[in-house]
Structure formats: C-alpha cells, structure tokens
Short mmCIF file of C-alpha atoms in Angstrom, two decimals:
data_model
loop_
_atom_site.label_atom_id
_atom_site.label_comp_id
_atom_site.label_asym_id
_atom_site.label_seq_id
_atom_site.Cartn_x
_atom_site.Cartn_y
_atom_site.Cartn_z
CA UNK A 1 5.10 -3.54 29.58
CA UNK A 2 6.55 -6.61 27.92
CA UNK A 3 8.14 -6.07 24.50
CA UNK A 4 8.83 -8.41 21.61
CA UNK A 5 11.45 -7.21 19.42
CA UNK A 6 11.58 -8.81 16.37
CA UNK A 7 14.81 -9.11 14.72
CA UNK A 8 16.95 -8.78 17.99
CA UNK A 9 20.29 -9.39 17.27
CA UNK A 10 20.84 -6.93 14.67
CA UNK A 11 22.74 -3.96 15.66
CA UNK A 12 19.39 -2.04 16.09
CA UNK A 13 17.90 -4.82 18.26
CA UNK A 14 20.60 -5.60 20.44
CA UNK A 15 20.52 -1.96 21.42
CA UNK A 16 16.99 -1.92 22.08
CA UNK A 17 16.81 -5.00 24.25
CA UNK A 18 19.56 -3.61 26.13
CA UNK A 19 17.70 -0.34 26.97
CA UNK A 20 14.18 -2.08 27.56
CA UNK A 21 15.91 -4.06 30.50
CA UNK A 22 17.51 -1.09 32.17
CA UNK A 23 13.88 0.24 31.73
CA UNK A 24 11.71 0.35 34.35
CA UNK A 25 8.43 -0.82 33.95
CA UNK A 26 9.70 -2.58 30.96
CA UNK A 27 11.54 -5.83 29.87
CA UNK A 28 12.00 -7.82 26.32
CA UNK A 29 11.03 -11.01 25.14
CA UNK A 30 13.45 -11.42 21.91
CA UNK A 31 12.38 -13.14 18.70
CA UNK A 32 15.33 -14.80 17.42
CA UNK A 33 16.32 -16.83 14.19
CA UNK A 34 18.74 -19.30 16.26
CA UNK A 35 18.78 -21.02 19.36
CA UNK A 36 22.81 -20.01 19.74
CA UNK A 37 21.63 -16.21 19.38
CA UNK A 38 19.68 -17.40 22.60
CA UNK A 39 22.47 -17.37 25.38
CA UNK A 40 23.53 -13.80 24.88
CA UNK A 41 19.44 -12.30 25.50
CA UNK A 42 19.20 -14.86 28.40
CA UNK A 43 22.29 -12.94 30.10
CA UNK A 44 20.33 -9.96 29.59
CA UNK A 45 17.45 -11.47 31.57
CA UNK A 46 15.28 -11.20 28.34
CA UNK A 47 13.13 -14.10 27.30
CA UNK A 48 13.66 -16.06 24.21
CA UNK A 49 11.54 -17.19 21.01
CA UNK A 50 13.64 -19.19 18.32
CA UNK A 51 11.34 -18.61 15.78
CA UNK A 52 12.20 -18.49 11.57
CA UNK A 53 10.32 -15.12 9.83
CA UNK A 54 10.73 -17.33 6.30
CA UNK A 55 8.14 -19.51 8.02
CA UNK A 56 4.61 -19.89 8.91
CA UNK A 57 2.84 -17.06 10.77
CA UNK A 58 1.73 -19.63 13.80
CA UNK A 59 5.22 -19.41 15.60
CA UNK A 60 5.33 -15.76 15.22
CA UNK A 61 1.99 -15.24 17.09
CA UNK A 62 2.62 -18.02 19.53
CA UNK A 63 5.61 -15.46 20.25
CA UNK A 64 3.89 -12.33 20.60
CA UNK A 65 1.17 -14.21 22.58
CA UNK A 66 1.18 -12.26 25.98
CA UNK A 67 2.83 -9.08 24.95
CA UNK A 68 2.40 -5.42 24.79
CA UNK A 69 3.87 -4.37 22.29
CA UNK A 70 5.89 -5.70 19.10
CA UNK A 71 9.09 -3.80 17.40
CA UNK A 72 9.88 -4.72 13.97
CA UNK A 73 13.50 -4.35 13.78
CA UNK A 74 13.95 -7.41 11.52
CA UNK A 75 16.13 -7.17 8.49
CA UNK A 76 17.76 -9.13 5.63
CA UNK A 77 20.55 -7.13 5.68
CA UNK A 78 23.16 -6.72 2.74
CA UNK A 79 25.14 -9.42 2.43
CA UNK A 80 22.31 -11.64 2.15
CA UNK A 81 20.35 -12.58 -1.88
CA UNK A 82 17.49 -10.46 -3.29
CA UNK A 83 15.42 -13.15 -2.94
CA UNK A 84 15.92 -12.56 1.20
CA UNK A 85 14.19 -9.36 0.72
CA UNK A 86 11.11 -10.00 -0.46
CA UNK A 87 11.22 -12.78 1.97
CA UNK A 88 11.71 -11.06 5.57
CA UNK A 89 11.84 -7.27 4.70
CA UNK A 90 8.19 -7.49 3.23
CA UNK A 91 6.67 -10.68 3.85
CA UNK A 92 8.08 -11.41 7.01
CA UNK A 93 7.31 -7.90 8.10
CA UNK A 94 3.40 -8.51 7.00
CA UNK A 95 3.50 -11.72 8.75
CA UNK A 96 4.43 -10.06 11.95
CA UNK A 97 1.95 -7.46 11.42
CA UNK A 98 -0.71 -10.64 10.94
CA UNK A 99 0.79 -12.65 14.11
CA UNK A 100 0.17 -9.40 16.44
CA UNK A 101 -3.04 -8.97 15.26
CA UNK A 102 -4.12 -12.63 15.77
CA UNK A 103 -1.95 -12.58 19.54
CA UNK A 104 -4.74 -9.21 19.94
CA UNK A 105 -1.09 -7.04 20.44
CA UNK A 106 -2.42 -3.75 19.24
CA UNK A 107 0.75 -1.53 19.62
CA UNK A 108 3.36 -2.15 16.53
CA UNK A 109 6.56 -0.22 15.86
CA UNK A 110 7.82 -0.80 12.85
CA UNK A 111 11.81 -0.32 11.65
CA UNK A 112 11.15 0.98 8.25
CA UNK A 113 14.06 2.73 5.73
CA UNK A 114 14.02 6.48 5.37
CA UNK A 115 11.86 7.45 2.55
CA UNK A 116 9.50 4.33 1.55
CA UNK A 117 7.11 6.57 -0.81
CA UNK A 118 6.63 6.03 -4.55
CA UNK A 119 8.65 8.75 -5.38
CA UNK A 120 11.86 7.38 -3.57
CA UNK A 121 11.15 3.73 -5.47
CA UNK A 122 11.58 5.74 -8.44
CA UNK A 123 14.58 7.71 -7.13
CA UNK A 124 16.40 4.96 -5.91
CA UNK A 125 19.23 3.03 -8.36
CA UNK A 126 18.64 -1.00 -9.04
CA UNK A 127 20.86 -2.09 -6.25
CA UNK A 128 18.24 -0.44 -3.55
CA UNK A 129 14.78 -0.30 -5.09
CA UNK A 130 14.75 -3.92 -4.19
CA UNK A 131 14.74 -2.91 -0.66
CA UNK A 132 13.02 0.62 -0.46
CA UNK A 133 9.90 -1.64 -2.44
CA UNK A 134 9.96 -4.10 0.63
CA UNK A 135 9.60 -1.61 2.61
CA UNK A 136 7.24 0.64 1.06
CA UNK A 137 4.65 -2.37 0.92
CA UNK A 138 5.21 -3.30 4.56
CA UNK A 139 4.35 0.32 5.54
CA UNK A 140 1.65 0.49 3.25
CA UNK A 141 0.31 -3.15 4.88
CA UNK A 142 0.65 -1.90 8.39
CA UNK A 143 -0.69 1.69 7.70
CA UNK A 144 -3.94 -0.23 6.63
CA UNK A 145 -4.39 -2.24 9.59
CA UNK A 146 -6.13 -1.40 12.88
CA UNK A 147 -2.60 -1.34 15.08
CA UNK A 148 -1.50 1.32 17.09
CA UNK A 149 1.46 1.41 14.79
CA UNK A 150 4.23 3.87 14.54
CA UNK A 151 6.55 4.10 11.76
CA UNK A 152 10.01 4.83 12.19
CA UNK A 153 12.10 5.81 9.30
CA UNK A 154 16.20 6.48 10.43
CA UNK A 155 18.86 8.23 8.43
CA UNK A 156 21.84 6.38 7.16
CA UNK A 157 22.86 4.08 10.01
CA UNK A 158 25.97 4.42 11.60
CA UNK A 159 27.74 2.51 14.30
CA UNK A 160 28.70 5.56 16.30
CA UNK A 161 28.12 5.95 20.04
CA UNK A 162 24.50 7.33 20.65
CA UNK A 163 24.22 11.56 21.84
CA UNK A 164 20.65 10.53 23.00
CA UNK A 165 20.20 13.94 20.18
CA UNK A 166 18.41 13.63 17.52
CA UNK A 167 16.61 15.32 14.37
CA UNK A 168 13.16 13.85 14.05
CA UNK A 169 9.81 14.96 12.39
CA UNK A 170 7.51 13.54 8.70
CA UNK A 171 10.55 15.25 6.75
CA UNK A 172 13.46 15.76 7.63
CA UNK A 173 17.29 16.26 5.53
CA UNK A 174 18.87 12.92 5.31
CA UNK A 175 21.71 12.69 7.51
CA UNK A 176 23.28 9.91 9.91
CA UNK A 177 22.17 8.57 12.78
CA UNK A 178 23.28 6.01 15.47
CA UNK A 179 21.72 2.96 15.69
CA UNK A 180 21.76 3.38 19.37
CA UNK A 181 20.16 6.56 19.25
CA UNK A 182 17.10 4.37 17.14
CA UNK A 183 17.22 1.93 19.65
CA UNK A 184 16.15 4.79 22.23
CA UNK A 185 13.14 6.71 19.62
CA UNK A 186 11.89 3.58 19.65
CA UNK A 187 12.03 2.71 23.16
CA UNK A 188 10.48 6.56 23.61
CA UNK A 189 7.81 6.22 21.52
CA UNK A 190 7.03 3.26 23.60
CA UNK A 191 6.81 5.03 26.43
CA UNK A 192 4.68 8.13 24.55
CA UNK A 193 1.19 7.48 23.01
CA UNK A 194 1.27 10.89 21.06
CA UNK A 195 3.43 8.36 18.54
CA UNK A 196 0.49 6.83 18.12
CA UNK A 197 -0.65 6.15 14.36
CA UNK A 198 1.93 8.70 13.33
CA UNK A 199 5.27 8.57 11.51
CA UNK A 200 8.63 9.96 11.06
CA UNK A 201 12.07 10.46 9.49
CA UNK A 202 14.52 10.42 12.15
CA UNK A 203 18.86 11.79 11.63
CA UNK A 204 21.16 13.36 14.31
CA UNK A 205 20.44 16.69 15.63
CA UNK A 206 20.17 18.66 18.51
CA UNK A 207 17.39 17.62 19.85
CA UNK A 208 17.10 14.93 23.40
CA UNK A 209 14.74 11.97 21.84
CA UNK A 210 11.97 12.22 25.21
CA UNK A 211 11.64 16.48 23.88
CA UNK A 212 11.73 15.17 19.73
CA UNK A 213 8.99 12.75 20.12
CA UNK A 214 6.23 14.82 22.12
CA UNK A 215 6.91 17.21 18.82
CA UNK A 216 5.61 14.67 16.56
CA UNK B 1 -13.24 -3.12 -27.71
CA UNK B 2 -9.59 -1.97 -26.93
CA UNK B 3 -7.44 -4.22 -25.14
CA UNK B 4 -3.97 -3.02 -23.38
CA UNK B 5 -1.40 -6.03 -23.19
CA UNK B 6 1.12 -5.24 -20.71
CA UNK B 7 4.40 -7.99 -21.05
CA UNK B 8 2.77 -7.81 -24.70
CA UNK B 9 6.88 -9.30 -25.94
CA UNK B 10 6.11 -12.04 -23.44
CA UNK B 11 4.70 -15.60 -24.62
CA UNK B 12 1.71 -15.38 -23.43
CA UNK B 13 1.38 -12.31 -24.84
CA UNK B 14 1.84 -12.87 -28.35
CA UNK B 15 -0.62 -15.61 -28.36
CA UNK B 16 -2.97 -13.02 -27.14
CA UNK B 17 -2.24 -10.48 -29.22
CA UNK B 18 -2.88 -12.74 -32.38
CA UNK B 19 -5.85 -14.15 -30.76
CA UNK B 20 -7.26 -10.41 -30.08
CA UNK B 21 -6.22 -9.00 -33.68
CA UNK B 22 -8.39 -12.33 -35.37
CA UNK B 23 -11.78 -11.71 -33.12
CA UNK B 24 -13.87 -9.01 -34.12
CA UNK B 25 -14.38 -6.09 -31.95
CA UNK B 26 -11.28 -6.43 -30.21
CA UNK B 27 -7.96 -4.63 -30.91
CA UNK B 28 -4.45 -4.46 -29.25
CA UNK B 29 -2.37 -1.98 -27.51
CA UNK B 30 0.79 -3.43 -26.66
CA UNK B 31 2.98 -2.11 -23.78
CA UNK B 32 6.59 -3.20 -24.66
CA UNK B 33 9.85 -2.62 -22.85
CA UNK B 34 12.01 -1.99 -26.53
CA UNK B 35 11.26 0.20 -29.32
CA UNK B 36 12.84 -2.89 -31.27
CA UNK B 37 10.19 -4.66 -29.89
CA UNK B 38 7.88 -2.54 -31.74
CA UNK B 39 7.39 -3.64 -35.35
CA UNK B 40 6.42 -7.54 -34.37
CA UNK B 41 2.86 -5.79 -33.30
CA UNK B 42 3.37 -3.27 -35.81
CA UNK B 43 2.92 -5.87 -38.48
CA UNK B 44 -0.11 -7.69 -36.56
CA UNK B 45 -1.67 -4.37 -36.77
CA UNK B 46 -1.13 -3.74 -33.57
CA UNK B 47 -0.78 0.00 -31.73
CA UNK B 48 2.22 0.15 -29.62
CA UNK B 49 3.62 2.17 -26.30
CA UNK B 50 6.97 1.72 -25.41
CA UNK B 51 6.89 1.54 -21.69
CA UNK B 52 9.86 0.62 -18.76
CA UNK B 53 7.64 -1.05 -16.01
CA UNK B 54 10.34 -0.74 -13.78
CA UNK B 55 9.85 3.04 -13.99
CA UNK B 56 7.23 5.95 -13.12
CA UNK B 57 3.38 5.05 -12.92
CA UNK B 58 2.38 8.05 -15.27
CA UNK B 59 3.69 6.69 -18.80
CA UNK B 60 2.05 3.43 -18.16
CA UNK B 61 -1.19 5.75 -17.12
CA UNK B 62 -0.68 7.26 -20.51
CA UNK B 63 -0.60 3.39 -22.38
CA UNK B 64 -3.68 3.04 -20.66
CA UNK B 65 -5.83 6.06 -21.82
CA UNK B 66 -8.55 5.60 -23.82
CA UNK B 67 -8.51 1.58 -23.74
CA UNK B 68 -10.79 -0.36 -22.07
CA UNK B 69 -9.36 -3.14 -20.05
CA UNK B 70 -5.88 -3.90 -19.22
CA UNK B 71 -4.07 -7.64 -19.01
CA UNK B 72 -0.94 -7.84 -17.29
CA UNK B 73 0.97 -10.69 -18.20
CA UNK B 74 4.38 -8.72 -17.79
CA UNK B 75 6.73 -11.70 -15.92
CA UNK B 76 9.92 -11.26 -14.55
CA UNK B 77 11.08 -14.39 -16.40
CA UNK B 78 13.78 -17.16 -14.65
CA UNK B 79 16.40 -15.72 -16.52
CA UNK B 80 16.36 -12.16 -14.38
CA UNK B 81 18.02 -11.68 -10.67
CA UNK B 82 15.63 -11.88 -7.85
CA UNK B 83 15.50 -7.96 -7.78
CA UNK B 84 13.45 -8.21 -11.14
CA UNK B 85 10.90 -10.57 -8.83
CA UNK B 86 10.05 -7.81 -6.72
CA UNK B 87 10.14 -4.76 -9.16
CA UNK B 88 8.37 -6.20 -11.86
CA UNK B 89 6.41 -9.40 -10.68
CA UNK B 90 5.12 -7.13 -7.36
CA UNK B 91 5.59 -3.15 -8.01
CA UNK B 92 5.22 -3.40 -12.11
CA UNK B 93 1.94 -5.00 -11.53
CA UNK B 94 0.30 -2.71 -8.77
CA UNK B 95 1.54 0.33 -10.54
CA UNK B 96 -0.24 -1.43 -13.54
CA UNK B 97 -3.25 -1.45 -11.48
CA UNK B 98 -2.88 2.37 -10.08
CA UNK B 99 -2.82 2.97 -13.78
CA UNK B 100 -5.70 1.22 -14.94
CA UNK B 101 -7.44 3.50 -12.33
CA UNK B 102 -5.74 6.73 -12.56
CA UNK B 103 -6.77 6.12 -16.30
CA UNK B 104 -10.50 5.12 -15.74
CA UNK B 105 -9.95 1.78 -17.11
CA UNK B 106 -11.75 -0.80 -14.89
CA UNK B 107 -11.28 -3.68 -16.39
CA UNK B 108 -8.42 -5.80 -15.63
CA UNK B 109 -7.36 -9.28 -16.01
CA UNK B 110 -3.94 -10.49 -13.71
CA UNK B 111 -2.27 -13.34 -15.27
CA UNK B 112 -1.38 -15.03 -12.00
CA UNK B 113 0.74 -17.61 -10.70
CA UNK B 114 -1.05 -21.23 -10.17
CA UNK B 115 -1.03 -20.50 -6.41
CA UNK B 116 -0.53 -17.14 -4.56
CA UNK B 117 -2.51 -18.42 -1.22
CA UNK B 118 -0.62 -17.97 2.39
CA UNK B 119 -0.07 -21.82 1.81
CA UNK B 120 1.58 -21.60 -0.97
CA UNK B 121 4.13 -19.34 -0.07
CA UNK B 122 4.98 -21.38 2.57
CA UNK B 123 5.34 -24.43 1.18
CA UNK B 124 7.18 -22.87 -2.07
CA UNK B 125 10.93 -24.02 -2.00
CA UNK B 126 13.25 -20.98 -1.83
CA UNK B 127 14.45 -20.17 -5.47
CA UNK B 128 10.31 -20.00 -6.18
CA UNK B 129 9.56 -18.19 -2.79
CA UNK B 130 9.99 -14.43 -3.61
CA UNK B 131 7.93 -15.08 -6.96
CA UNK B 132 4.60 -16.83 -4.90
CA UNK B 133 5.63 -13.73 -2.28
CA UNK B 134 5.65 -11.12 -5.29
CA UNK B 135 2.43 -12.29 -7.14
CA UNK B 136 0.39 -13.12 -3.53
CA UNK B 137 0.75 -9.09 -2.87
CA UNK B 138 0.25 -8.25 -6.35
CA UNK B 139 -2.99 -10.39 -6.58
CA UNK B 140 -4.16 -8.93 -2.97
CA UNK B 141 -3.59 -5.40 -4.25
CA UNK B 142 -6.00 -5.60 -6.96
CA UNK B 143 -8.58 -7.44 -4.92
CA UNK B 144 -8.53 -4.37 -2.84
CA UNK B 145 -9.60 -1.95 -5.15
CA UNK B 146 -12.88 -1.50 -7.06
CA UNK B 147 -11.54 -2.56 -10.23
CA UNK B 148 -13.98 -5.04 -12.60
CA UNK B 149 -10.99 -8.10 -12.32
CA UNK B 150 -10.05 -11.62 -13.26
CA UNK B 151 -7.24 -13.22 -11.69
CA UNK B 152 -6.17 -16.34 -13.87
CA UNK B 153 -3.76 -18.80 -12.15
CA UNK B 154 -2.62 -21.04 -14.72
CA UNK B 155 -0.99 -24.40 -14.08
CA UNK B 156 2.37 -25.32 -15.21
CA UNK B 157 2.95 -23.30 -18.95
CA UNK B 158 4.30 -25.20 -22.03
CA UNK B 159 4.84 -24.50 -25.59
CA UNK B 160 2.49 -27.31 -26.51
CA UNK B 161 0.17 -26.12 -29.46
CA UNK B 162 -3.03 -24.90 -27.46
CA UNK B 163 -6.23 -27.42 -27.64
CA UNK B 164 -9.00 -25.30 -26.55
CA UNK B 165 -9.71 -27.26 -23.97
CA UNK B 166 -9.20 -26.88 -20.72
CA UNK B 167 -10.10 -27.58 -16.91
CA UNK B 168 -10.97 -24.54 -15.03
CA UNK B 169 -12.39 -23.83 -11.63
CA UNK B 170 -11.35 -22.04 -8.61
CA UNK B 171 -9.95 -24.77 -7.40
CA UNK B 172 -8.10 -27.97 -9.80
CA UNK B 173 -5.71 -30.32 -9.69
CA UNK B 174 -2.11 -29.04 -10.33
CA UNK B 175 -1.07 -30.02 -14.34
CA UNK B 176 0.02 -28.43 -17.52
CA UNK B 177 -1.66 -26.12 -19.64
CA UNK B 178 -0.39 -24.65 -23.15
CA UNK B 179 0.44 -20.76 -22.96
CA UNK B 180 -1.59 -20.65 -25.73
CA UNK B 181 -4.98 -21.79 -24.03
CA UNK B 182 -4.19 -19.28 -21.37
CA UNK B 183 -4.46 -16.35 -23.99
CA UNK B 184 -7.76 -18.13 -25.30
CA UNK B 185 -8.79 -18.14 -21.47
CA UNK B 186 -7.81 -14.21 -21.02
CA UNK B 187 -9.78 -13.54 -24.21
CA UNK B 188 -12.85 -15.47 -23.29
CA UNK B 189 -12.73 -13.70 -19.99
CA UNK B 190 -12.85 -10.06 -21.67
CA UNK B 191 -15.78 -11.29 -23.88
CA UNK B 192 -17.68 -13.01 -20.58
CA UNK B 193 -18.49 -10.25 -18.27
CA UNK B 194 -19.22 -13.22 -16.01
CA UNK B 195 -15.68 -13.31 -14.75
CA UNK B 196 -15.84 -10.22 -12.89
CA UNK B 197 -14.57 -10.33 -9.97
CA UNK B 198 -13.75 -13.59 -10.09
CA UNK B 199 -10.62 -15.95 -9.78
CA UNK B 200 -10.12 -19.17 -11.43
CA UNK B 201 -6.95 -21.90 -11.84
CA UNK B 202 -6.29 -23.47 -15.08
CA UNK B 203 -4.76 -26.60 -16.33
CA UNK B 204 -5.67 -28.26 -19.27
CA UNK B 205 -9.03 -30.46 -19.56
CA UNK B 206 -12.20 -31.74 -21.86
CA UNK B 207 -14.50 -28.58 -21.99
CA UNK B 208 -13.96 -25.68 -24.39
CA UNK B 209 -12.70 -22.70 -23.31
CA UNK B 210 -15.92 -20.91 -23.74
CA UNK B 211 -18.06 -23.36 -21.58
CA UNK B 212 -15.79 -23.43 -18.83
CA UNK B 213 -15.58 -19.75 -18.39
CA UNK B 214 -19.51 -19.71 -18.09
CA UNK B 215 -19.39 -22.46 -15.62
CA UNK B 216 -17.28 -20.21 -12.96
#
C-alpha cells in the first residue's frame, strides 16, 4: 500500500513517513514544498514529489497518481501570515481532496484540529478562529465527497516521545498528545477499514492505538 | 417587499439602501456592525439590527425573520488583517446564507468578487489570494443549497457617479463599474425574478440596467 503524505516534513509527517517505511506492506511517497526537503525522505527510501499546495491542482494529482491512499498532514503553521491559512489549511486541503479524486485515490485521511464544529468557531478567540474556520470548511468539503475519508482531530500537540497510548473516540476531554503517537492513529487507521467514513478526537490515554481504533 | 442589507454601512450598501427606500414596494432592513451606525438608516427610514457577523448564526437568523430576500454585500475591506478575509468574506457570508434558510427567506443576492473561478484563484497574486479563496467557497456554498440566488461579480468598483448603464453577462471583459450601478444592478435583480439562479459579471456598458438584467 503506497502512501502519499501530504505535508511531510512537518513534525506530524516526518513521523509518519518514518513509521510507513518500517511498515510492512507499506511505504511513502512524500509530497514536499522544496526540492532541499527532498534528500532527507530519499534516505528514508521514500519517494519524492516537489510540488507547491498554493498552486494549481494538476501537480497535486500528478502526485497522488498511482497511490493508495493520501494523508493530509499539511499545515501553515504559526509563524506563517493569515493569509497562509486560507491558502493551504483550506484551499490547499480542498485541492488535495480534488487531486485524489481526479488520481481515482479513494482512501483520504485528513489532519484536521480538534473541534472544527460551528460551535468551536464561535468559542474560539480572534487569534484561532482563523484557523479552526480553515479547518472546519476542509472537513465539511471532504465529509461531502465520495472518499473513504477519515477525520482525525488530535489534542494539543506536543513534542513528547510517543507511549503508542492514547485516548480516542467522536468526543473526547481535550488533553495533549504526541505528535508521534498521531503519526501512528493515522498509520492504524490505515491499516483498519472500520475508520472508514468515521471520525474522531484523539489525546493521551491509556489506551494502545491498534485496541483505540477498532473502538471507533 | 422587504429587503435585508447585510454590510448595509458598506458603500455599496448605502447606495442600495437609498435606491430601495425611493422604489415603491421595497423597504430596508439594515444589518449593521455599530449601534452608532444606526441613525444614518434611521433617518432614510430605514429599520435597523445591530448584528456582529463575526459572531453566532442565530442573531443574524433573527435580522432575517420576516423579510423576504437577503443581499450580502458585507466586505472585509483592504484596511482589515487577513483573518477578517476568512471570517467575514468566507464564514460571515455562509452563516448569512444558513440564516436566510433557518429563517425561510429564499431569496438571496451575493455581491461577489469579479472572479471566484478555480482560475482565478490561481492566477490571483498573493495579497488578493485569500479574498478570491474566501469568496470562491462562499459563492460555492450558496450554489449548493436550494436558495432562489443571484451571484453578482462586479468589475473593478469606483466612486464614479453611477450611469445606469452597464455591460452585463456571465461572462465580460474585465473594467470598471461605479458602486453605485452595482446597487441599481442588485435592485433590478430583486424586481426581475429572471435572475434566479443565475450569475452574471458586471462592468460598465451602453444598455440600461433594466434591459441587461432581462437579457441574462
């Protein structure tokens, strides 16, 4: 099962490709924003797309052309403008969504933020609703299509080691979570169909990720 | 016929609002951001709900009762971050529409951008990106519903006394257009039931506002 993980050198991403190629069965072809980002994948044994998410959908598909599958774990992060997040976080989310659809890649995970509903637009102070409203519309966009989507909403993000232990179901309490310990749901619900068209909140717990995600 | 003007404190919508208050059988409801906004309208005879857009759907549900089409020319403005683009341009104008609905108000006219196709955003620079992004989804999400609409794209605005005149068709040449023909053009729309469920682009032209709306 060949992966394209969109977004691959964030901290997410990295992880993910890393786990894919000690997976067996599986391996990762990495969309990437710059051709020096390329080096570090190839070392992995992944293949490489250099391919901009500001730009047209063409390259995008012409990446996902092949595949099985295609993670969303692309991000404008905070350090970049507002402007960035309407730009990736929703419409170069949608134009993923598009490219898979036109490459005939029917399984889509999808990185989204923790609570994307109305009422956490609402909730959420003017710094963030920027974001959370990206994401809310990039759900909503995906939920509408005919993908085998699944929609994973993490925690607060921390850098900590992974516990391979998490908290996951639709609602959870926010909490933290290790990006690493992302990188493996999503690699799970990969490797589980039951994720199928379903979605879920994901924060440290107690529970091993394979065990969490047949309890979706 | 009661109209609800949503960006009422706008430009645009002041022209309209005059326009509306002169033509018999029409009156305004204005949806305005500041109470001190207020008595402007107040004095045109106008009814007026003082309404955040960035906020909760239900108080712009309330403008809404009782009225019988809605016009959103609400704008972010160039003066406002790039957050604004996204909360107001994008979510201020769907929750608009989820309004209209929630308050059995089917008619709705969308004061557009010239251009909100795939195209467009692509070949927008990157300051005027995230506004082609925010009005493309905004336009797409009322499209999708079963709502009796009117998209208007006008060309480039200017303060230029209005002419009555105008070129309009889906498709025209890129030019200017006075803000006050576009209120004319909203108007004739709400009096043409021949615009439903139709989208045009204006600039300004040689045929009366009233002919070219029947030509569409």
């Amino acid at each position: 099962m060949k992966i394209l993980v969109v977004g691959a050198n964030g901290q997410i991403g990295k992880h993910l490709v890393s786990l894919i190629q000690q997976s067996d069965g599986f391996e990762a072809k990495v969309m990437i924003r710059k051709q020096e980002q390329a080096a570090y994948f190839e070392n992995l044994g992944a293949e490489t797309a250099v391919v901009d998410l500001e730009g047209e959908i063409e390259p995008i598909e012409q990446a996902a052309d092949g595949v099985d599958a295609v993670v969303f774990t692309a991000g404008s992060g905070g350090h970049t403008g507002k402007d960035k997040t309407i730009m990736v976080d929703l419409d170069g989310a949608v134009k993923t969504i598009e490219a898979a659809k036109a490459a005939n890649v029917k399984r889509f995970v999808m990185i989204s933020s923790f609570d994307t509903t109305r009422e956490a637009i609402q909730e959420a102070n003017e710094s963030f609703a920027p974001y959370v409203i990206a994401k809310h519309y990039a759900d909503d966009w995906l939920r509408k299509t005919d993908l085998d989507y699944t929609i994973v909403h993490p925690g607060l993000l921390t850098n900590d080691t992974g516990t391979n232990q998490v908290e996951l179901a639709g609602k959870v309490t926010r909490g933290e979570v290790p990006r690493e310990d992302i990188a493996r749901v999503i690699l799970a619900s990969l490797q589980d169909e039951t994720t199928v068209g379903k979605e879920f909140q994901v924060v440290g717990g107690n529970t091993p990720v394979n065990e969490a995600i047949k309890l979706v």
